[in-house]
PDB file of C-alpha atoms in Angstrom:
ATOM      1  CA  MET A   1      87.990 108.797  93.513  1.00  0.00           C
ATOM      2  CA  GLY A   2      84.660 111.790  92.614  1.00  0.00           C
ATOM      3  CA  ASN A   3      87.263 114.537  94.187  1.00  0.00           C
ATOM      4  CA  LEU A   4      89.865 113.401  91.632  1.00  0.00           C
ATOM      5  CA  ARG A   5      87.391 113.177  88.888  1.00  0.00           C
ATOM      6  CA  ASP A   6      85.770 116.337  89.569  1.00  0.00           C
ATOM      7  CA  SER A   7      89.672 118.279  89.689  1.00  0.00           C
ATOM      8  CA  LEU A   8      91.821 116.967  88.083  1.00  0.00           C
ATOM      9  CA  PHE A   9      89.656 115.015  85.152  1.00  0.00           C
ATOM     10  CA  ALA A  10      87.473 117.521  84.443  1.00  0.00           C
ATOM     11  CA  PRO A  11      89.372 118.753  81.051  1.00  0.00           C
ATOM     12  CA  VAL A  12      88.025 114.945  80.060  1.00  0.00           C
ATOM     13  CA  GLU A  13      85.416 114.654  82.158  1.00  0.00           C
ATOM     14  CA  SER A  14      82.858 113.684  79.252  1.00  0.00           C
ATOM     15  CA  GLU A  15      85.323 111.168  76.546  1.00  0.00           C
ATOM     16  CA  ILE A  16      86.135 109.736  80.522  1.00  0.00           C
ATOM     17  CA  VAL A  17      82.543 108.407  80.363  1.00  0.00           C
ATOM     18  CA  LEU A  18      82.830 107.217  77.443  1.00  0.00           C
ATOM     19  CA  VAL A  19      85.351 104.956  78.400  1.00  0.00           C
ATOM     20  CA  GLU A  20      83.304 103.714  81.267  1.00  0.00           C
ATOM     21  CA  GLU A  21      80.858 102.893  78.673  1.00  0.00           C
ATOM     22  CA  GLY A  22      83.679 101.068  76.688  1.00  0.00           C
ATOM     23  CA  ILE A  23      84.474  99.217  79.509  1.00  0.00           C
ATOM     24  CA  LYS A  24      80.967  98.234  80.733  1.00  0.00           C
ATOM     25  CA  ALA A  25      80.740  97.177  77.147  1.00  0.00           C
ATOM     26  CA  VAL A  26      83.516  94.419  76.906  1.00  0.00           C
ATOM     27  CA  ALA A  27      80.722  92.436  79.324  1.00  0.00           C
ATOM     28  CA  ASP A  28      78.473  92.810  76.904  1.00  0.00           C
ATOM     29  CA  VAL A  29      79.146  89.158  75.063  1.00  0.00           C
ATOM     30  CA  ASP A  30      76.348  86.290  73.572  1.00  0.00           C
ATOM     31  CA  TYR A  31      77.667  84.094  77.060  1.00  0.00           C
ATOM     32  CA  PRO A  32      75.949  84.343  79.892  1.00  0.00           C
ATOM     33  CA  TRP A  33      79.048  83.009  81.976  1.00  0.00           C
ATOM     34  CA  LEU A  34      81.290  84.630  80.316  1.00  0.00           C
ATOM     35  CA  ALA A  35      78.874  87.982  80.638  1.00  0.00           C
ATOM     36  CA  GLU A  36      78.644  87.558  84.341  1.00  0.00           C
ATOM     37  CA  LEU A  37      82.350  86.964  84.835  1.00  0.00           C
ATOM     38  CA  LEU A  38      83.566  90.514  82.839  1.00  0.00           C
ATOM     39  CA  GLY A  39      81.074  92.077  84.643  1.00  0.00           C
ATOM     40  CA  TYR A  40      82.477  91.067  87.724  1.00  0.00           C
ATOM     41  CA  ILE A  41      85.693  91.948  87.026  1.00  0.00           C
ATOM     42  CA  VAL A  42      84.939  95.316  85.385  1.00  0.00           C
ATOM     43  CA  SER A  43      82.532  96.756  88.034  1.00  0.00           C
ATOM     44  CA  SER A  44      85.425  96.847  90.824  1.00  0.00           C
ATOM     45  CA  GLY A  45      85.923 100.181  89.649  1.00  0.00           C
ATOM     46  CA  GLY A  46      89.873 102.008  90.246  1.00  0.00           C
ATOM     47  CA  LYS A  47      91.415 105.451  89.722  1.00  0.00           C
ATOM     48  CA  ARG A  48      91.008 106.010  85.877  1.00  0.00           C
ATOM     49  CA  LEU A  49      93.897 107.117  86.547  1.00  0.00           C
ATOM     50  CA  ARG A  50      95.527 105.676  82.864  1.00  0.00           C
ATOM     51  CA  PRO A  51      92.729 106.173  80.300  1.00  0.00           C
ATOM     52  CA  ALA A  52      92.825 109.995  81.779  1.00  0.00           C
ATOM     53  CA  LEU A  53      96.337 110.088  81.283  1.00  0.00           C
ATOM     54  CA  THR A  54      95.741 108.775  77.762  1.00  0.00           C
ATOM     55  CA  LEU A  55      93.098 111.558  76.770  1.00  0.00           C
ATOM     56  CA  LEU A  56      94.383 114.048  78.511  1.00  0.00           C
ATOM     57  CA  THR A  57      98.143 114.232  76.687  1.00  0.00           C
ATOM     58  CA  GLY A  58      95.979 113.894  73.132  1.00  0.00           C
ATOM     59  CA  LYS A  59      93.508 116.604  74.305  1.00  0.00           C
ATOM     60  CA  LEU A  60      97.230 118.909  74.485  1.00  0.00           C
ATOM     61  CA  LYS A  61      97.544 119.125  70.957  1.00  0.00           C
ATOM     62  CA  ASP A  62      94.424 120.758  69.286  1.00  0.00           C
ATOM     63  CA  GLY A  63      92.405 118.972  66.314  1.00  0.00           C
ATOM     64  CA  CYS A  64      92.548 115.643  68.549  1.00  0.00           C
ATOM     65  CA  ASN A  65      90.379 113.034  66.831  1.00  0.00           C
ATOM     66  CA  LEU A  66      88.771 111.360  69.445  1.00  0.00           C
ATOM     67  CA  ASP A  67      87.006 109.053  67.838  1.00  0.00           C
ATOM     68  CA  LEU A  68      90.112 107.058  67.719  1.00  0.00           C
ATOM     69  CA  LEU A  69      92.107 108.990  71.134  1.00  0.00           C
ATOM     70  CA  ILE A  70      88.787 107.107  73.002  1.00  0.00           C
ATOM     71  CA  PRO A  71      88.763 103.581  72.044  1.00  0.00           C
ATOM     72  CA  VAL A  72      92.743 103.856  72.793  1.00  0.00           C
ATOM     73  CA  ALA A  73      92.234 104.556  76.353  1.00  0.00           C
ATOM     74  CA  THR A  74      89.945 102.162  77.218  1.00  0.00           C
ATOM     75  CA  GLY A  75      92.494 100.155  76.176  1.00  0.00           C
ATOM     76  CA  VAL A  76      94.845 100.801  77.877  1.00  0.00           C
ATOM     77  CA  GLU A  77      93.145 100.889  80.562  1.00  0.00           C
ATOM     78  CA  LEU A  78      91.480  97.024  80.162  1.00  0.00           C
ATOM     79  CA  LEU A  79      95.150  96.252  79.560  1.00  0.00           C
ATOM     80  CA  HIS A  80      95.839  97.805  83.523  1.00  0.00           C
ATOM     81  CA  THR A  81      92.580  94.953  84.586  1.00  0.00           C
ATOM     82  CA  ALA A  82      94.088  92.459  82.369  1.00  0.00           C
ATOM     83  CA  THR A  83      97.601  92.428  84.527  1.00  0.00           C
ATOM     84  CA  LEU A  84      95.866  92.885  87.997  1.00  0.00           C
ATOM     85  CA  VAL A  85      93.939  89.502  87.504  1.00  0.00           C
ATOM     86  CA  HIS A  86      96.551  87.875  86.502  1.00  0.00           C
ATOM     87  CA  ASP A  87      98.633  89.575  89.473  1.00  0.00           C
ATOM     88  CA  ASP A  88      96.132  87.856  91.666  1.00  0.00           C
ATOM     89  CA  THR A  89      96.415  84.810  90.139  1.00  0.00           C
ATOM     90  CA  ILE A  90     100.138  84.714  90.706  1.00  0.00           C
ATOM     91  CA  ASP A  91     100.039  86.032  93.666  1.00  0.00           C
ATOM     92  CA  LEU A  92      96.992  83.810  95.099  1.00  0.00           C
ATOM     93  CA  SER A  93      94.721  86.864  96.174  1.00  0.00           C
ATOM     94  CA  HIS A  94      92.014  86.122  98.158  1.00  0.00           C
ATOM     95  CA  ARG A  95      90.505  90.286  97.986  1.00  0.00           C
ATOM     96  CA  ARG A  96      91.073  92.940  95.748  1.00  0.00           C
ATOM     97  CA  ARG A  97      89.979  96.776  96.886  1.00  0.00           C
ATOM     98  CA  GLY A  98      87.816  95.030  99.479  1.00  0.00           C
ATOM     99  CA  LYS A  99      85.696  92.642  97.393  1.00  0.00           C
ATOM    100  CA  PRO A 100      87.033  89.013  96.160  1.00  0.00           C
ATOM    101  CA  THR A 101      89.399  88.119  93.488  1.00  0.00           C
ATOM    102  CA  ALA A 102      88.247  86.601  90.811  1.00  0.00           C
ATOM    103  CA  ALA A 103      90.066  84.124  91.094  1.00  0.00           C
ATOM    104  CA  ASN A 104      88.912  83.374  94.799  1.00  0.00           C
ATOM    105  CA  ILE A 105      85.291  82.778  92.907  1.00  0.00           C
ATOM    106  CA  TRP A 106      85.473  81.356  89.258  1.00  0.00           C
ATOM    107  CA  GLY A 107      88.960  79.590  90.432  1.00  0.00           C
ATOM    108  CA  TRP A 108      92.856  80.056  89.379  1.00  0.00           C
ATOM    109  CA  GLY A 109      92.442  78.765  85.644  1.00  0.00           C
ATOM    110  CA  ILE A 110      89.758  80.274  84.594  1.00  0.00           C
ATOM    111  CA  ALA A 111      91.050  83.702  86.072  1.00  0.00           C
ATOM    112  CA  THR A 112      93.903  83.619  84.502  1.00  0.00           C
ATOM    113  CA  LEU A 113      91.657  83.078  81.010  1.00  0.00           C
ATOM    114  CA  ALA A 114      89.848  86.366  82.109  1.00  0.00           C
ATOM    115  CA  GLY A 115      93.055  88.230  81.609  1.00  0.00           C
ATOM    116  CA  ASP A 116      93.765  86.554  78.617  1.00  0.00           C
ATOM    117  CA  TYR A 117      90.331  87.557  76.910  1.00  0.00           C
ATOM    118  CA  LEU A 118      91.191  90.755  78.346  1.00  0.00           C
ATOM    119  CA  PHE A 119      94.401  91.292  77.087  1.00  0.00           C
ATOM    120  CA  SER A 120      93.305  90.587  73.304  1.00  0.00           C
ATOM    121  CA  LYS A 121      89.997  92.961  73.356  1.00  0.00           C
ATOM    122  CA  ALA A 122      92.745  96.080  75.097  1.00  0.00           C
ATOM    123  CA  ALA A 123      94.917  95.007  71.262  1.00  0.00           C
ATOM    124  CA  GLU A 124      91.614  95.603  69.465  1.00  0.00           C
ATOM    125  CA  LEU A 125      91.211  98.043  71.163  1.00  0.00           C
ATOM    126  CA  VAL A 126      93.857 100.185  70.520  1.00  0.00           C
ATOM    127  CA  SER A 127      93.991  98.920  66.980  1.00  0.00           C
ATOM    128  CA  GLN A 128      90.807 100.942  66.048  1.00  0.00           C
ATOM    129  CA  ALA A 129      92.855 104.252  66.118  1.00  0.00           C
ATOM    130  CA  CYS A 130      94.267 102.594  62.857  1.00  0.00           C
ATOM    131  CA  ASN A 131      98.427 103.339  63.829  1.00  0.00           C
ATOM    132  CA  ILE A 132     100.991 100.202  63.519  1.00  0.00           C
ATOM    133  CA  ARG A 133     102.777 103.053  66.227  1.00  0.00           C
ATOM    134  CA  ALA A 134     100.757 102.506  68.288  1.00  0.00           C
ATOM    135  CA  ASP A 135      99.918  98.459  68.327  1.00  0.00           C
ATOM    136  CA  ARG A 136     103.394  98.151  68.377  1.00  0.00           C
ATOM    137  CA  LEU A 137     103.364 100.053  71.419  1.00  0.00           C
ATOM    138  CA  PHE A 138     101.074  98.280  72.968  1.00  0.00           C
ATOM    139  CA  ALA A 139     102.754  95.029  71.880  1.00  0.00           C
ATOM    140  CA  GLN A 140     106.403  96.162  73.506  1.00  0.00           C
ATOM    141  CA  THR A 141     104.123  97.082  76.796  1.00  0.00           C
ATOM    142  CA  LEU A 142     103.146  93.976  76.988  1.00  0.00           C
ATOM    143  CA  THR A 143     106.719  92.382  76.386  1.00  0.00           C
ATOM    144  CA  ALA A 144     107.784  94.842  79.374  1.00  0.00           C
ATOM    145  CA  LEU A 145     104.119  94.138  81.768  1.00  0.00           C
ATOM    146  CA  CYS A 146     105.667  90.366  81.423  1.00  0.00           C
ATOM    147  CA  THR A 147     109.136  91.103  81.792  1.00  0.00           C
ATOM    148  CA  GLY A 148     108.876  92.855  85.533  1.00  0.00           C
ATOM    149  CA  GLU A 149     105.618  89.791  85.795  1.00  0.00           C
ATOM    150  CA  LEU A 150     108.488  87.283  85.774  1.00  0.00           C
ATOM    151  CA  GLU A 151     111.327  89.166  87.158  1.00  0.00           C
ATOM    152  CA  GLU A 152     108.973  89.997  90.670  1.00  0.00           C
ATOM    153  CA  SER A 153     108.104  85.935  90.396  1.00  0.00           C
ATOM    154  CA  PHE A 154     112.154  84.098  89.623  1.00  0.00           C
ATOM    155  CA  THR A 155     113.791  86.400  93.031  1.00  0.00           C
ATOM    156  CA  SER A 156     110.724  85.994  95.216  1.00  0.00           C
ATOM    157  CA  PHE A 157     112.060  84.832  98.479  1.00  0.00           C
ATOM    158  CA  ASP A 158     115.277  85.923  97.073  1.00  0.00           C
ATOM    159  CA  GLN A 159     116.958  88.102  99.797  1.00  0.00           C
ATOM    160  CA  ASN A 160     119.153  89.520  97.342  1.00  0.00           C
ATOM    161  CA  GLN A 161     116.964  91.885  95.845  1.00  0.00           C
ATOM    162  CA  THR A 162     118.378  95.123  95.586  1.00  0.00           C
ATOM    163  CA  ARG A 163     117.602  98.470  94.953  1.00  0.00           C
ATOM    164  CA  GLN A 164     118.579  98.902  91.257  1.00  0.00           C
ATOM    165  CA  SER A 165     116.643  95.296  90.730  1.00  0.00           C
ATOM    166  CA  TYR A 166     113.447  97.043  91.659  1.00  0.00           C
ATOM    167  CA  LEU A 167     113.501  99.752  89.830  1.00  0.00           C
ATOM    168  CA  ARG A 168     114.003  97.586  87.186  1.00  0.00           C
ATOM    169  CA  ARG A 169     111.017  95.817  87.520  1.00  0.00           C
ATOM    170  CA  ILE A 170     108.656  98.804  88.682  1.00  0.00           C
ATOM    171  CA  GLY A 171     109.561  99.931  85.664  1.00  0.00           C
ATOM    172  CA  ASN A 172     108.951  97.388  83.495  1.00  0.00           C
ATOM    173  CA  LYS A 173     105.213  96.390  86.146  1.00  0.00           C
ATOM    174  CA  THR A 174     104.119  99.782  85.722  1.00  0.00           C
ATOM    175  CA  ALA A 175     106.103 102.604  84.773  1.00  0.00           C
ATOM    176  CA  SER A 176     105.549 101.500  81.262  1.00  0.00           C
ATOM    177  CA  LEU A 177     101.459 101.243  81.298  1.00  0.00           C
ATOM    178  CA  PHE A 178     101.827 104.818  82.342  1.00  0.00           C
ATOM    179  CA  SER A 179     104.652 105.393  79.626  1.00  0.00           C
ATOM    180  CA  MET A 180     101.784 103.470  76.894  1.00  0.00           C
ATOM    181  CA  ALA A 181      99.022 105.917  78.574  1.00  0.00           C
ATOM    182  CA  THR A 182     101.044 109.156  77.470  1.00  0.00           C
ATOM    183  CA  GLU A 183     102.563 108.065  75.114  1.00  0.00           C
ATOM    184  CA  SER A 184     100.035 106.717  72.277  1.00  0.00           C
ATOM    185  CA  GLY A 185      98.096 109.995  73.284  1.00  0.00           C
ATOM    186  CA  GLY A 186     100.750 112.382  71.583  1.00  0.00           C
ATOM    187  CA  ILE A 187     100.517 109.088  69.133  1.00  0.00           C
ATOM    188  CA  VAL A 188      97.352 109.025  68.437  1.00  0.00           C
ATOM    189  CA  ALA A 189      96.954 113.075  68.267  1.00  0.00           C
ATOM    190  CA  GLU A 190     100.162 113.333  65.523  1.00  0.00           C
ATOM    191  CA  ALA A 191     102.282 115.758  67.963  1.00  0.00           C
ATOM    192  CA  SER A 192     105.602 116.449  67.105  1.00  0.00           C
ATOM    193  CA  GLU A 193     108.172 113.399  67.905  1.00  0.00           C
ATOM    194  CA  GLU A 194     109.632 116.449  70.660  1.00  0.00           C
ATOM    195  CA  ALA A 195     106.055 116.349  72.152  1.00  0.00           C
ATOM    196  CA  ILE A 196     105.498 112.222  71.826  1.00  0.00           C
ATOM    197  CA  GLN A 197     109.491 111.847  73.532  1.00  0.00           C
ATOM    198  CA  ALA A 198     108.164 114.747  76.718  1.00  0.00           C
ATOM    199  CA  LEU A 199     105.260 112.542  77.438  1.00  0.00           C
ATOM    200  CA  ARG A 200     106.842 109.106  77.500  1.00  0.00           C
ATOM    201  CA  SER A 201     109.453 110.285  79.637  1.00  0.00           C
ATOM    202  CA  TYR A 202     106.414 112.379  81.745  1.00  0.00           C
ATOM    203  CA  GLY A 203     104.773 108.900  81.437  1.00  0.00           C
ATOM    204  CA  TYR A 204     107.641 106.900  82.866  1.00  0.00           C
ATOM    205  CA  ASN A 205     109.000 109.105  85.634  1.00  0.00           C
ATOM    206  CA  LEU A 206     105.099 109.262  86.725  1.00  0.00           C
ATOM    207  CA  GLY A 207     104.634 105.519  87.156  1.00  0.00           C
ATOM    208  CA  MET A 208     107.721 105.154  88.609  1.00  0.00           C
ATOM    209  CA  ALA A 209     106.653 107.806  91.637  1.00  0.00           C
ATOM    210  CA  PHE A 210     103.418 105.868  91.835  1.00  0.00           C
ATOM    211  CA  GLN A 211     104.213 102.787  92.245  1.00  0.00           C
ATOM    212  CA  ILE A 212     107.049 103.817  94.899  1.00  0.00           C
ATOM    213  CA  VAL A 213     104.123 105.410  96.945  1.00  0.00           C
ATOM    214  CA  ASP A 214     101.997 102.426  96.099  1.00  0.00           C
ATOM    215  CA  ASP A 215     104.817 100.401  97.890  1.00  0.00           C
ATOM    216  CA  ILE A 216     105.702 103.212 100.612  1.00  0.00           C
ATOM    217  CA  LEU A 217     101.174 102.643 101.568  1.00  0.00           C
ATOM    218  CA  ASP A 218     101.590  98.301 101.438  1.00  0.00           C
ATOM    219  CA  PHE A 219     103.467  99.678 105.556  1.00  0.00           C
ATOM    220  CA  THR A 220     102.015 102.775 106.136  1.00  0.00           C
ATOM    221  CA  ALA A 221      98.375 102.721 105.226  1.00  0.00           C
ATOM    222  CA  GLY A 222      95.959  99.800 107.236  1.00  0.00           C
ATOM    223  CA  GLU A 223      94.249  97.172 105.248  1.00  0.00           C
ATOM    224  CA  GLU A 224      91.117  99.157 105.096  1.00  0.00           C
ATOM    225  CA  GLU A 225      92.361 101.410 102.856  1.00  0.00           C
ATOM    226  CA  LEU A 226      94.493  98.553 100.989  1.00  0.00           C
ATOM    227  CA  GLY A 227      92.087  96.477 100.017  1.00  0.00           C
ATOM    228  CA  LYS A 228      93.840  93.645 101.855  1.00  0.00           C
ATOM    229  CA  PRO A 229      96.626  92.915 103.944  1.00  0.00           C
ATOM    230  CA  VAL A 230      99.579  95.246 104.984  1.00  0.00           C
ATOM    231  CA  ALA A 231     102.553  94.643 103.933  1.00  0.00           C
ATOM    232  CA  SER A 232     101.626  92.191 101.512  1.00  0.00           C
ATOM    233  CA  ASP A 233     104.553  92.629  99.119  1.00  0.00           C
ATOM    234  CA  LEU A 234     106.266  91.304 102.057  1.00  0.00           C
ATOM    235  CA  LEU A 235     104.853  88.677 102.742  1.00  0.00           C
ATOM    236  CA  GLN A 236     104.458  87.203  99.051  1.00  0.00           C
ATOM    237  CA  GLY A 237     108.213  87.024  99.019  1.00  0.00           C
ATOM    238  CA  HIS A 238     108.509  90.648  97.794  1.00  0.00           C
ATOM    239  CA  LEU A 239     111.196  92.991  98.072  1.00  0.00           C
ATOM    240  CA  THR A 240     110.177  96.636  97.043  1.00  0.00           C
ATOM    241  CA  LEU A 241     112.195  99.557  98.026  1.00  0.00           C
ATOM    242  CA  PRO A 242     111.115 100.215 102.026  1.00  0.00           C
ATOM    243  CA  ALA A 243     111.744  96.905 102.884  1.00  0.00           C
ATOM    244  CA  ILE A 244     115.283  97.101 100.583  1.00  0.00           C
ATOM    245  CA  LEU A 245     116.279 100.599 102.337  1.00  0.00           C
ATOM    246  CA  LEU A 246     115.683  98.600 106.073  1.00  0.00           C
ATOM    247  CA  LYS A 247     117.777  95.755 104.696  1.00  0.00           C
ATOM    248  CA  GLU A 248     119.951  98.793 103.975  1.00  0.00           C
ATOM    249  CA  GLN A 249     120.091 100.165 106.803  1.00  0.00           C
ATOM    250  CA  TYR A 250     120.416  97.312 109.540  1.00  0.00           C
ATOM    251  CA  PRO A 251     122.131  94.401 107.651  1.00  0.00           C
ATOM    252  CA  ASP A 252     122.129  92.604 110.685  1.00  0.00           C
ATOM    253  CA  SER A 253     119.365  92.705 112.214  1.00  0.00           C
ATOM    254  CA  ASN A 254     116.249  93.028 110.543  1.00  0.00           C
ATOM    255  CA  PRO A 255     113.584  90.274 110.219  1.00  0.00           C
ATOM    256  CA  ILE A 256     112.968  90.072 106.286  1.00  0.00           C
ATOM    257  CA  ARG A 257     115.294  87.345 106.418  1.00  0.00           C
ATOM    258  CA  ALA A 258     113.388  85.534 109.183  1.00  0.00           C
ATOM    259  CA  ILE A 259     110.352  86.391 107.827  1.00  0.00           C
ATOM    260  CA  PHE A 260     111.217  84.578 104.164  1.00  0.00           C
ATOM    261  CA  GLU A 261     112.450  81.758 105.928  1.00  0.00           C
ATOM    262  CA  LYS A 262     108.792  81.710 107.887  1.00  0.00           C
ATOM    263  CA  ARG A 263     110.668  81.837 111.256  1.00  0.00           C
ATOM    264  CA  GLU A 264     108.020  83.271 113.665  1.00  0.00           C
ATOM    265  CA  LYS A 265     106.078  85.031 110.775  1.00  0.00           C
ATOM    266  CA  GLU A 266     103.447  87.248 112.305  1.00  0.00           C
ATOM    267  CA  GLN A 267     105.820  88.125 114.893  1.00  0.00           C
ATOM    268  CA  ASN A 268     108.512  89.403 112.635  1.00  0.00           C
ATOM    269  CA  LEU A 269     106.637  90.437 110.102  1.00  0.00           C
ATOM    270  CA  GLU A 270     104.598  93.311 112.954  1.00  0.00           C
ATOM    271  CA  LEU A 271     108.258  93.905 113.743  1.00  0.00           C
ATOM    272  CA  ALA A 272     109.072  94.676 109.963  1.00  0.00           C
ATOM    273  CA  ILE A 273     106.208  97.054 109.383  1.00  0.00           C
ATOM    274  CA  GLU A 274     106.956  99.074 113.208  1.00  0.00           C
ATOM    275  CA  MET A 275     110.899  99.369 112.098  1.00  0.00           C
ATOM    276  CA  ILE A 276     109.946 101.224 108.976  1.00  0.00           C
ATOM    277  CA  ARG A 277     106.694 103.474 110.118  1.00  0.00           C
ATOM    278  CA  SER A 278     108.812 104.626 113.535  1.00  0.00           C
ATOM    279  CA  SER A 279     112.866 105.251 111.437  1.00  0.00           C
ATOM    280  CA  GLU A 280     114.053 107.654 107.900  1.00  0.00           C
ATOM    281  CA  ILE A 281     112.308 104.450 105.686  1.00  0.00           C
ATOM    282  CA  VAL A 282     109.389 106.138 104.727  1.00  0.00           C
ATOM    283  CA  PRO A 283     110.495 109.768 103.913  1.00  0.00           C
ATOM    284  CA  GLU A 284     113.679 108.553 102.401  1.00  0.00           C
ATOM    285  CA  CYS A 285     111.235 106.695  99.940  1.00  0.00           C
ATOM    286  CA  TYR A 286     109.382 109.725  99.430  1.00  0.00           C
ATOM    287  CA  ARG A 287     112.147 111.724  98.290  1.00  0.00           C
ATOM    288  CA  VAL A 288     112.737 108.557  96.099  1.00  0.00           C
ATOM    289  CA  ALA A 289     109.189 109.620  94.102  1.00  0.00           C
ATOM    290  CA  GLN A 290     109.895 113.126  94.436  1.00  0.00           C
ATOM    291  CA  ASP A 291     112.814 112.605  92.486  1.00  0.00           C
ATOM    292  CA  PHE A 292     110.664 111.038  90.022  1.00  0.00           C
ATOM    293  CA  THR A 293     108.181 113.701  89.953  1.00  0.00           C
ATOM    294  CA  ALA A 294     110.688 116.127  89.012  1.00  0.00           C
ATOM    295  CA  GLU A 295     111.159 114.465  85.940  1.00  0.00           C
ATOM    296  CA  ALA A 296     107.618 114.954  85.039  1.00  0.00           C
ATOM    297  CA  TYR A 297     107.320 118.387  85.604  1.00  0.00           C
ATOM    298  CA  ARG A 298     110.241 118.732  83.347  1.00  0.00           C
ATOM    299  CA  ALA A 299     108.957 116.758  80.841  1.00  0.00           C
ATOM    300  CA  LEU A 300     105.771 118.972  80.397  1.00  0.00           C
ATOM    301  CA  GLU A 301     107.974 122.579  80.555  1.00  0.00           C
ATOM    302  CA  ILE A 302     107.714 122.298  76.722  1.00  0.00           C
ATOM    303  CA  PHE A 303     103.936 122.242  76.470  1.00  0.00           C
ATOM    304  CA  PRO A 304     101.905 125.745  76.569  1.00  0.00           C
ATOM    305  CA  GLU A 305      99.777 126.199  79.704  1.00  0.00           C
ATOM    306  CA  SER A 306      96.439 125.067  79.151  1.00  0.00           C
ATOM    307  CA  PRO A 307      93.767 123.345  81.285  1.00  0.00           C
ATOM    308  CA  CYS A 308      94.668 119.903  80.052  1.00  0.00           C
ATOM    309  CA  GLN A 309      99.110 120.596  80.931  1.00  0.00           C
ATOM    310  CA  ARG A 310      97.798 121.884  84.372  1.00  0.00           C
ATOM    311  CA  ALA A 311      95.994 118.616  85.190  1.00  0.00           C
ATOM    312  CA  LEU A 312      98.807 116.984  83.989  1.00  0.00           C
ATOM    313  CA  LEU A 313     100.935 118.834  86.852  1.00  0.00           C
ATOM    314  CA  GLU A 314      98.359 118.294  89.593  1.00  0.00           C
ATOM    315  CA  LEU A 315      97.911 114.443  89.007  1.00  0.00           C
ATOM    316  CA  THR A 316     101.275 114.598  89.491  1.00  0.00           C
ATOM    317  CA  ASP A 317     101.041 115.645  92.869  1.00  0.00           C
ATOM    318  CA  TYR A 318      98.865 113.495  93.587  1.00  0.00           C
ATOM    319  CA  VAL A 319     100.460 110.278  92.988  1.00  0.00           C
ATOM    320  CA  VAL A 320     102.778 111.393  96.154  1.00  0.00           C
ATOM    321  CA  GLU A 321     100.373 112.709  97.830  1.00  0.00           C
ATOM    322  CA  ARG A 322      97.363 110.392  98.064  1.00  0.00           C
ATOM    323  CA  GLN A 323      96.539 107.987 100.707  1.00  0.00           C
ATOM    324  CA  LYS A 324      95.489 104.850  98.847  1.00  0.00           C
TER     325      LYS A 324
END
């Protein structure tokens, strides 16, 4: 995390510090029990990639009002945090980033309400920009996030999940928030419509690549790096791109059906992991991710070279090169 901040976040280093302060301030409430809960949730860390995207895209335009941009960037991160709290509750997850989840400590009901609280705080922060378009974008993003989560829930353990449905799902669950992060930067900075649409495209394609790489790492990284069990999505009945390609390439001899039917689950899970790691599935998934990063690069071509533009290009490389 330190290296990421030292290099890619350098143009917005001072603003990221203010975002961190805003995130911590969420736990500054009069109710000790709520302060403890919120403090635990917001102290769990994270890359702060999404607020950095809002800051970098906003500062592409000279004279951007940072007093408006910083609350929006903070709201973007809180929205992301809220989705993680709800994800852990829905998936009955016990650990995230190597720590017990809020749901594991306080219970599923309280964790759900904590996620709702963070959604509302995120909306409150975004509204500080006094920009109707930014408010509308926040609402549209929240709708997309919920749609993606609902689709994932309704299709869990469905062996007919396809590449098309997967891309639609991650477009809603992940890319929509990346797109909001970058588009809102342009909106608050009062950039041209051409620039705002380019930033929207950049964020969407970056988010798609980010999630595909996340789903690759779910099979190729270790539990220590992931902070959760290997192949956890498959265990929860969600077919991500590596598993879908496994199903496509081995239609009659893949272990996914047995995993979904809970037949010799551990043995078949190990087999699925090994088949994905030892085949051309991982390189093919990276090629799909790189197709999206190529679109992200193209979206940035309309912007003149600057420290923020270079950082956005380097972040695009980071998304596909990261190991966790």
